[in-house]
mmCIF file of C-alpha atoms in Angstrom:
data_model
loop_
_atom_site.group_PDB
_atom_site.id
_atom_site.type_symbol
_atom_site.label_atom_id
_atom_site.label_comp_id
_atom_site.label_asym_id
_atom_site.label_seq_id
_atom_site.Cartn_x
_atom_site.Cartn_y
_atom_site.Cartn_z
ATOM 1 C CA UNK A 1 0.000 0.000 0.000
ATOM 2 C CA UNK A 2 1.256 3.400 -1.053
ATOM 3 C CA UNK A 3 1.675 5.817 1.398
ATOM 4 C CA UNK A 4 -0.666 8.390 0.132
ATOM 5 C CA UNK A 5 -2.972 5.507 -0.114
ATOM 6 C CA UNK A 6 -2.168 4.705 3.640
ATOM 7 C CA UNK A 7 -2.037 8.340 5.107
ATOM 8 C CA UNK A 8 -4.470 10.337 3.013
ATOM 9 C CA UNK A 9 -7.291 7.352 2.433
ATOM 10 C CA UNK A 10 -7.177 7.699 -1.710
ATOM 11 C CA UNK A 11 -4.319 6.933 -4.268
ATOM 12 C CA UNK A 12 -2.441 10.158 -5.880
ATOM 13 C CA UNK A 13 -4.464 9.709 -8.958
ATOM 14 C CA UNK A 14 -7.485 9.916 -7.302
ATOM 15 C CA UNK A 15 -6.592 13.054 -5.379
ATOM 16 C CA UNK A 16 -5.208 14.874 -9.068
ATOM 17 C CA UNK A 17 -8.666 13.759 -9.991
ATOM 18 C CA UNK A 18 -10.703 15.411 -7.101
ATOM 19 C CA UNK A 19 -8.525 18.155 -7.486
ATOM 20 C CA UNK A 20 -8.913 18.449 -11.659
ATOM 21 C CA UNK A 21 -12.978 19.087 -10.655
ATOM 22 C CA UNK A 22 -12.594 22.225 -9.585
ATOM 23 C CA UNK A 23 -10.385 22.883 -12.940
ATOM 24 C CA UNK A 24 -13.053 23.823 -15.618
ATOM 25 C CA UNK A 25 -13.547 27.171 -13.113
ATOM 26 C CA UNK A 26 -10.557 28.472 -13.880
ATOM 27 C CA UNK A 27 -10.489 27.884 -17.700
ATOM 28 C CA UNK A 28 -13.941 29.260 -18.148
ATOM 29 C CA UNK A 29 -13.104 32.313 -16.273
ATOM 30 C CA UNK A 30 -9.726 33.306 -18.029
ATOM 31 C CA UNK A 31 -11.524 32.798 -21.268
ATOM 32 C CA UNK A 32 -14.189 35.650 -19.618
ATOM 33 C CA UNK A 33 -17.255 32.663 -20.262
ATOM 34 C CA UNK A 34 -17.916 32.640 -16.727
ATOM 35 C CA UNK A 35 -17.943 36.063 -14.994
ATOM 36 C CA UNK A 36 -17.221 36.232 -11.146
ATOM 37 C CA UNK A 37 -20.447 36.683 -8.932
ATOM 38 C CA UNK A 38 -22.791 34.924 -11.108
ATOM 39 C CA UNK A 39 -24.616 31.418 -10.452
ATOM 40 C CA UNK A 40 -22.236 29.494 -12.893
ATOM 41 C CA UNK A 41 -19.416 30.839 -11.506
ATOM 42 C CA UNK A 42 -20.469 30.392 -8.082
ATOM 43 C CA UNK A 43 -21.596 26.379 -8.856
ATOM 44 C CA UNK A 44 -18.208 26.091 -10.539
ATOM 45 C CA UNK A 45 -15.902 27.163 -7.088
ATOM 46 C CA UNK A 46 -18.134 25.241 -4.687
ATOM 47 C CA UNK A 47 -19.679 22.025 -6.344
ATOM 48 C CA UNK A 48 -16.405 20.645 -6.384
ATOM 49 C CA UNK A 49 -15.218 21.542 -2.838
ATOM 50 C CA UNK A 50 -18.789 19.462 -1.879
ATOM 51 C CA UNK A 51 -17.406 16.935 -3.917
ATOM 52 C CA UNK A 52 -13.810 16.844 -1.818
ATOM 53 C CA UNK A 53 -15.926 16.630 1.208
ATOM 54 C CA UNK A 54 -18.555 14.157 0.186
ATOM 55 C CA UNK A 55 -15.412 11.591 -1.114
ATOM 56 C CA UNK A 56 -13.529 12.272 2.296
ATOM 57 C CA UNK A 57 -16.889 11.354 3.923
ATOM 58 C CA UNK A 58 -17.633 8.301 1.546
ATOM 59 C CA UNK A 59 -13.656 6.994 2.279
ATOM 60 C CA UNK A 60 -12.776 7.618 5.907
ATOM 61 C CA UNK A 61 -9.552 8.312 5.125
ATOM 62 C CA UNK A 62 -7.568 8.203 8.866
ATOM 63 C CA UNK A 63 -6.755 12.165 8.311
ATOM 64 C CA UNK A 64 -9.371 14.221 6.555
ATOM 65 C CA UNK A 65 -7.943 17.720 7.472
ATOM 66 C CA UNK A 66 -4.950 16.581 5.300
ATOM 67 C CA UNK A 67 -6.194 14.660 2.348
ATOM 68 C CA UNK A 68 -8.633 18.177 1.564
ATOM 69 C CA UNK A 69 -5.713 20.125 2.196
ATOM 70 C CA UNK A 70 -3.723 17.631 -0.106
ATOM 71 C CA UNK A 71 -6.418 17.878 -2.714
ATOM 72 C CA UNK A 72 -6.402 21.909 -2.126
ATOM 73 C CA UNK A 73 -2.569 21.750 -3.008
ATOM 74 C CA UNK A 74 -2.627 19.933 -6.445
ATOM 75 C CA UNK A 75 -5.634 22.499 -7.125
ATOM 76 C CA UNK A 76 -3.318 25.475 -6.610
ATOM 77 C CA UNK A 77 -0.738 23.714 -8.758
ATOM 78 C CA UNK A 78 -3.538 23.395 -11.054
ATOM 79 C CA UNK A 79 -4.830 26.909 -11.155
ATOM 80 C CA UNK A 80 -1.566 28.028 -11.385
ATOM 81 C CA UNK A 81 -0.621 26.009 -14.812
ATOM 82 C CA UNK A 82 -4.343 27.364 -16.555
ATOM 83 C CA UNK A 83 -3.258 30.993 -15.542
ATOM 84 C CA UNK A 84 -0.256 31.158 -16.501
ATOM 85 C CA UNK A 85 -1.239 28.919 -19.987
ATOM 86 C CA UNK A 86 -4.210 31.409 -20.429
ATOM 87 C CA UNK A 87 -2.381 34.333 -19.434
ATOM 88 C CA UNK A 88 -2.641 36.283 -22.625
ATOM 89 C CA UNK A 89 -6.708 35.488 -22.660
ATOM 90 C CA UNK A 90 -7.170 36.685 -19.256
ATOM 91 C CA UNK A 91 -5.309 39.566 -19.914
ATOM 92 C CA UNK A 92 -5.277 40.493 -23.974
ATOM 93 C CA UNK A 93 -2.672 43.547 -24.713
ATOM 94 C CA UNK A 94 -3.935 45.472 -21.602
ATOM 95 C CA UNK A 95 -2.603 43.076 -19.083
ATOM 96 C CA UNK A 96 -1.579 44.733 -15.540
ATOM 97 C CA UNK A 97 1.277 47.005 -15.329
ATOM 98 C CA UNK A 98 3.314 48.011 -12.560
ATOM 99 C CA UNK A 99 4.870 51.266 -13.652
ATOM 100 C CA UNK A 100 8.198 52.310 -15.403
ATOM 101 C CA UNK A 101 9.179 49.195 -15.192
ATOM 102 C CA UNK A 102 10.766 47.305 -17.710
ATOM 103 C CA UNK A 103 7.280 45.072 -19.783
ATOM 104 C CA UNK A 104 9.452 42.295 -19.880
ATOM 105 C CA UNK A 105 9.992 42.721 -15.990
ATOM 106 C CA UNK A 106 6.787 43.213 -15.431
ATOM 107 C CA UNK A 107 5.568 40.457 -16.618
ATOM 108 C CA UNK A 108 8.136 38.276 -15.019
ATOM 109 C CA UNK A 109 6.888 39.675 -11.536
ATOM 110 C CA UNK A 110 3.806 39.574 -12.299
ATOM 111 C CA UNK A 111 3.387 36.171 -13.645
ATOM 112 C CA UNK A 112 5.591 34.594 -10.213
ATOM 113 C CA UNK A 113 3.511 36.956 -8.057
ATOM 114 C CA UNK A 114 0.106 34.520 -10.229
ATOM 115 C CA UNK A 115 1.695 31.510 -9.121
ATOM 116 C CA UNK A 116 2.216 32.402 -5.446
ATOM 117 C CA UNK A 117 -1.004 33.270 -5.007
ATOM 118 C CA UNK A 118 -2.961 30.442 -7.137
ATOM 119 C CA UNK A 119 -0.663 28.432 -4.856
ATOM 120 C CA UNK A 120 -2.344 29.776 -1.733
ATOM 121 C CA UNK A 121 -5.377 29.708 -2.811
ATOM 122 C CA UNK A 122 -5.681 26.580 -3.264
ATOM 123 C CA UNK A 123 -3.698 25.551 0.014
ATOM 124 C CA UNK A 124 -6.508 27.826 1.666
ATOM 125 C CA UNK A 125 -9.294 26.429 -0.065
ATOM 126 C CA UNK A 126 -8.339 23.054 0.842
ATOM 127 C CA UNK A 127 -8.146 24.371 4.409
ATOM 128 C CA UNK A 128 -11.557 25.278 4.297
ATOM 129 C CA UNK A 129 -12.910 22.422 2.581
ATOM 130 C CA UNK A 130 -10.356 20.364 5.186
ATOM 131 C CA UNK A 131 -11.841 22.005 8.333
ATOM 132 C CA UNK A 132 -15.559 21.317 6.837
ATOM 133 C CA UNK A 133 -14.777 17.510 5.989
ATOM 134 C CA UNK A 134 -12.877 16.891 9.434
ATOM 135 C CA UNK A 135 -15.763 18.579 11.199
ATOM 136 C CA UNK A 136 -18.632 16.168 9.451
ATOM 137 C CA UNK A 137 -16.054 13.370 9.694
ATOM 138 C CA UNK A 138 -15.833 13.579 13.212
ATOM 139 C CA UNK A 139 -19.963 14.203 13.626
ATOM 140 C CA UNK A 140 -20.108 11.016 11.525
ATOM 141 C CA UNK A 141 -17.951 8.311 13.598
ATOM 142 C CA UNK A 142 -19.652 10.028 16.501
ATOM 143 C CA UNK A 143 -22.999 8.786 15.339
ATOM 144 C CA UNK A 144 -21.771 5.869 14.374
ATOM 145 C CA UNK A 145 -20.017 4.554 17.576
ATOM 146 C CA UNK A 146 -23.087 5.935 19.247
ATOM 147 C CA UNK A 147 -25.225 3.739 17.035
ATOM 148 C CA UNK A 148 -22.625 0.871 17.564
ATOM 149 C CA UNK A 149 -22.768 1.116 21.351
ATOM 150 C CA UNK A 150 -26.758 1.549 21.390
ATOM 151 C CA UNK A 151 -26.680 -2.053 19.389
ATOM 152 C CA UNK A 152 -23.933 -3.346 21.977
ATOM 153 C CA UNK A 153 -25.805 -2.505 24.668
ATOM 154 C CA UNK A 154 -29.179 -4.426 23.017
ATOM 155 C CA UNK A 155 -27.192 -7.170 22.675
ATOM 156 C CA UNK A 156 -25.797 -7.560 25.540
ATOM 157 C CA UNK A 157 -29.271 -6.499 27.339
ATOM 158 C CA UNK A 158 -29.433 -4.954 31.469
ATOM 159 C CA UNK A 159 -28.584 -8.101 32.805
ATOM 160 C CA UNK A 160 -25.892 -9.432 30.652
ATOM 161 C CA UNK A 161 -23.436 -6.717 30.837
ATOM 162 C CA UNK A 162 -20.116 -8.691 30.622
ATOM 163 C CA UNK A 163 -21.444 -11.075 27.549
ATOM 164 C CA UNK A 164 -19.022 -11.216 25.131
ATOM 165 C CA UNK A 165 -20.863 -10.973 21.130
ATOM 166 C CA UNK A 166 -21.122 -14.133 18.938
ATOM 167 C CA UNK A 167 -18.206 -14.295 16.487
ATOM 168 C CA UNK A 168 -18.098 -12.213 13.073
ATOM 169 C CA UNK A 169 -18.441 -14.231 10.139
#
């Protein structure tokens, strides 16, 4: 067993494929199809992050903080690569300036300054999403055990309390 199999509950092309949802998003809005504020757009950033949650929820993996956080990282790699690869479309001939500086320069800074922060955006989105799935996680085994001691306790009924349960199988 792999270790990101092992530590984060889904293999690493699994998690570039949870990650790759939230993907169209940033193509659609460099290409100016899907404008910020509006119900596609808004469908676009959060059906996905639902989708990181509802997996993590379906899996168990042992750390759910992480593996959304994980998943958050490869989409900030991600968003990264489609700005910087739609750069020109986001931005035509009018693309920000930063002064006197040299264009060449400015791009340079500019374009590193893109990566940074597609980078932490996606570290903090998977934070968020993270936080949410380790919250529901955590609500989730709680029911659970609850239901697994309320059927442990039936079994066992009020005057059996040290039977031991039939084996498994």
């Amino acid at each position: 067993m792999s270790v990101g199999r092992r530590t984060l509950g889904f293999s690493w092309p699994a998690l570039v494929a949870l990650a790759v949802l939230a993907a169209p998003r940033v193509v659609l809005h460099d290409l100016h199809v899907v404008e910020e504020g509006r119900p596609a757009a808004v469908l676009l950033a959060v059906v996905p992050l639902i989708c990181w949650v509802a997996a993590v929820l379906w899996r168990r993996p042992p750390r759910p903080f992480l593996t959304v956080v994980v998943i958050g990282a490869i989409y900030g790699v991600l968003l990264a690569v489609g700005h910087q690869i739609l750069w020109d479309e986001a931005f035509g001939a009018t693309g920000p300036r930063l002064g006197d500086i040299d264009p060449r320069a400015q791009e340079a800074i500019l374009r590193v300054a893109a990566v940074f922060s597609s980078l932490v955006t996606g570290i903090l989105t998977g934070v968020v999403a993270g936080a949410v799935a380790a919250v529901l996680s955590r609500l989730v085994i709680g029911r659970q055990r609850a239901a697994e001691q309320s059927v442990e306790k039936v079994w066992r009924g009020p005057d059996d309390a040290g039977a031991t349960r039939p084996p498994q199988g």
